[in-house]
Amino acid sequence: MFTLTESAVEQIKSAAAQGGTEGMALRLAAVKHDDGSFDYRMGFDHVSDEDISFKQSGVEIVMAPEYVPLIDETTLDFVEMDDGQHQFIFLNPKDANYVPPQVT
């Protein structure tokens, strides 16, 4: 199951409001490379009949069926990085570069 953190939900809703895309779904996609690493894509889009979609915390999430096995078990978070910048990160245990978050 794909999940969003509270921080990610807040940022997605804020971005939709600022970009005039309120009411649109958050579309996710992923590509797995030969070395086991992943690249992720996301953006606001309309839902098509072929899509898999669900809602979490008021955010509709949509993806093409072929991405479900790649993104399943992933958490999307919005965090502050070491340089003070904020960004979305995908925490996917299927990704060769995945490092579990440190609990402090």
C-alpha positions as a Markdown table, in Angstrom:
| # | Residue | x | y | z |
|---|---|---|---|---|
| 1 | Met | 0.0 | 0.0 | 0.0 |
| 2 | Phe | 1.3 | 3.5 | -0.9 |
| 3 | Thr | 1.1 | 6.1 | 1.9 |
| 4 | Leu | 1.6 | 9.8 | 2.4 |
| 5 | Thr | 3.0 | 11.4 | 5.5 |
| 6 | Glu | 1.1 | 14.3 | 7.1 |
| 7 | Ser | 3.9 | 16.7 | 5.8 |
| 8 | Ala | 3.5 | 15.4 | 2.2 |
| 9 | Val | -0.3 | 15.8 | 2.4 |
| 10 | Glu | 0.0 | 19.4 | 3.6 |
| 11 | Gln | 2.5 | 20.2 | 0.8 |
| 12 | Ile | 0.5 | 18.5 | -1.9 |
| 13 | Lys | -2.6 | 20.4 | -0.9 |
| 14 | Ser | -0.7 | 23.7 | -0.8 |
| 15 | Ala | 0.9 | 23.1 | -4.2 |
| 16 | Ala | -2.5 | 22.3 | -5.7 |
| 17 | Ala | -4.0 | 25.5 | -4.2 |
| 18 | Gln | -1.1 | 27.6 | -5.5 |
| 19 | Gly | -1.0 | 26.0 | -8.9 |
| 20 | Gly | -4.8 | 26.1 | -9.5 |
| 21 | Thr | -5.0 | 22.3 | -9.7 |
| 22 | Glu | -7.3 | 21.7 | -6.8 |
| 23 | Gly | -9.6 | 18.8 | -7.4 |
| 24 | Met | -7.0 | 17.1 | -9.6 |
| 25 | Ala | -5.4 | 13.8 | -8.6 |
| 26 | Leu | -1.7 | 13.4 | -7.8 |
| 27 | Arg | -0.4 | 11.1 | -10.5 |
| 28 | Leu | 2.6 | 8.9 | -9.6 |
| 29 | Ala | 5.0 | 6.9 | -11.9 |
| 30 | Ala | 8.2 | 5.0 | -11.3 |
| 31 | Val | 11.0 | 3.5 | -13.5 |
| 32 | Lys | 13.3 | 0.8 | -12.2 |
| 33 | His | 16.8 | 0.8 | -13.6 |
| 34 | Asp | 19.1 | -2.1 | -14.2 |
| 35 | Asp | 21.1 | -1.4 | -11.0 |
| 36 | Gly | 17.9 | -1.6 | -8.9 |
| 37 | Ser | 17.5 | 2.1 | -8.3 |
| 38 | Phe | 14.3 | 3.9 | -9.1 |
| 39 | Asp | 13.3 | 7.3 | -10.7 |
| 40 | Tyr | 10.0 | 8.7 | -9.6 |
| 41 | Arg | 7.6 | 11.2 | -11.3 |
| 42 | Met | 4.6 | 13.0 | -9.9 |
| 43 | Gly | 2.3 | 15.7 | -11.0 |
| 44 | Phe | -1.4 | 16.7 | -11.0 |
| 45 | Asp | -3.5 | 15.1 | -13.6 |
| 46 | His | -7.0 | 13.8 | -14.4 |
| 47 | Val | -8.0 | 10.2 | -13.7 |
| 48 | Ser | -8.7 | 7.9 | -16.7 |
| 49 | Asp | -10.7 | 4.8 | -16.7 |
| 50 | Glu | -7.6 | 2.6 | -16.9 |
| 51 | Asp | -6.0 | 4.1 | -13.8 |
| 52 | Ile | -5.8 | 2.8 | -10.3 |
| 53 | Ser | -6.9 | 5.5 | -7.9 |
| 54 | Phe | -7.5 | 5.9 | -4.1 |
| 55 | Lys | -7.7 | 8.6 | -1.6 |
| 56 | Gln | -5.6 | 9.3 | 1.5 |
| 57 | Ser | -6.2 | 12.3 | 3.8 |
| 58 | Gly | -8.2 | 14.1 | 1.1 |
| 59 | Val | -5.6 | 13.6 | -1.6 |
| 60 | Glu | -6.6 | 11.5 | -4.6 |
| 61 | Ile | -3.6 | 9.4 | -5.8 |
| 62 | Val | -3.6 | 7.9 | -9.3 |
| 63 | Met | -1.3 | 5.7 | -11.3 |
| 64 | Ala | -1.3 | 3.5 | -14.3 |
| 65 | Pro | -1.6 | -0.2 | -13.4 |
| 66 | Glu | 2.0 | -1.0 | -14.5 |
| 67 | Tyr | 3.4 | 1.2 | -11.7 |
| 68 | Val | 1.5 | -0.4 | -8.8 |
| 69 | Pro | 4.1 | -3.2 | -8.3 |
| 70 | Leu | 7.0 | -0.6 | -8.3 |
| 71 | Ile | 5.3 | 1.9 | -5.9 |
| 72 | Asp | 3.5 | -0.5 | -3.6 |
| 73 | Glu | 4.9 | -0.3 | 0.0 |
| 74 | Thr | 6.3 | 3.2 | -0.7 |
| 75 | Thr | 5.8 | 6.2 | 1.6 |
| 76 | Leu | 6.0 | 9.7 | 0.1 |
| 77 | Asp | 7.3 | 12.3 | 2.6 |
| 78 | Phe | 8.2 | 16.0 | 2.4 |
| 79 | Val | 11.3 | 16.7 | 4.4 |
| 80 | Glu | 13.9 | 19.4 | 5.1 |
| 81 | Met | 17.3 | 18.4 | 3.7 |
| 82 | Asp | 20.7 | 19.2 | 5.2 |
| 83 | Asp | 21.0 | 22.3 | 3.1 |
| 84 | Gly | 17.8 | 23.7 | 4.5 |
| 85 | Gln | 15.8 | 23.0 | 1.3 |
| 86 | His | 12.6 | 21.1 | 1.4 |
| 87 | Gln | 11.7 | 18.3 | -1.0 |
| 88 | Phe | 9.6 | 15.2 | -1.6 |
| 89 | Ile | 11.3 | 11.9 | -1.0 |
| 90 | Phe | 10.1 | 8.4 | -1.9 |
| 91 | Leu | 10.8 | 5.8 | 0.8 |
| 92 | Asn | 10.6 | 2.6 | -1.2 |
| 93 | Pro | 12.1 | -0.6 | 0.3 |
| 94 | Lys | 12.2 | -2.1 | -3.2 |
| 95 | Asp | 14.7 | 0.6 | -4.3 |
| 96 | Ala | 18.4 | -0.4 | -4.2 |
| 97 | Asn | 19.2 | 3.1 | -2.8 |
| 98 | Tyr | 16.6 | 2.9 | 0.0 |
| 99 | Val | 17.9 | 3.7 | 3.5 |
| 100 | Pro | 15.4 | 3.3 | 6.3 |
| 101 | Pro | 14.8 | 6.6 | 8.2 |
| 102 | Gln | 16.8 | 6.9 | 11.5 |
| 103 | Val | 14.5 | 7.0 | 14.5 |
| 104 | Thr | 15.8 | 9.6 | 17.1 |
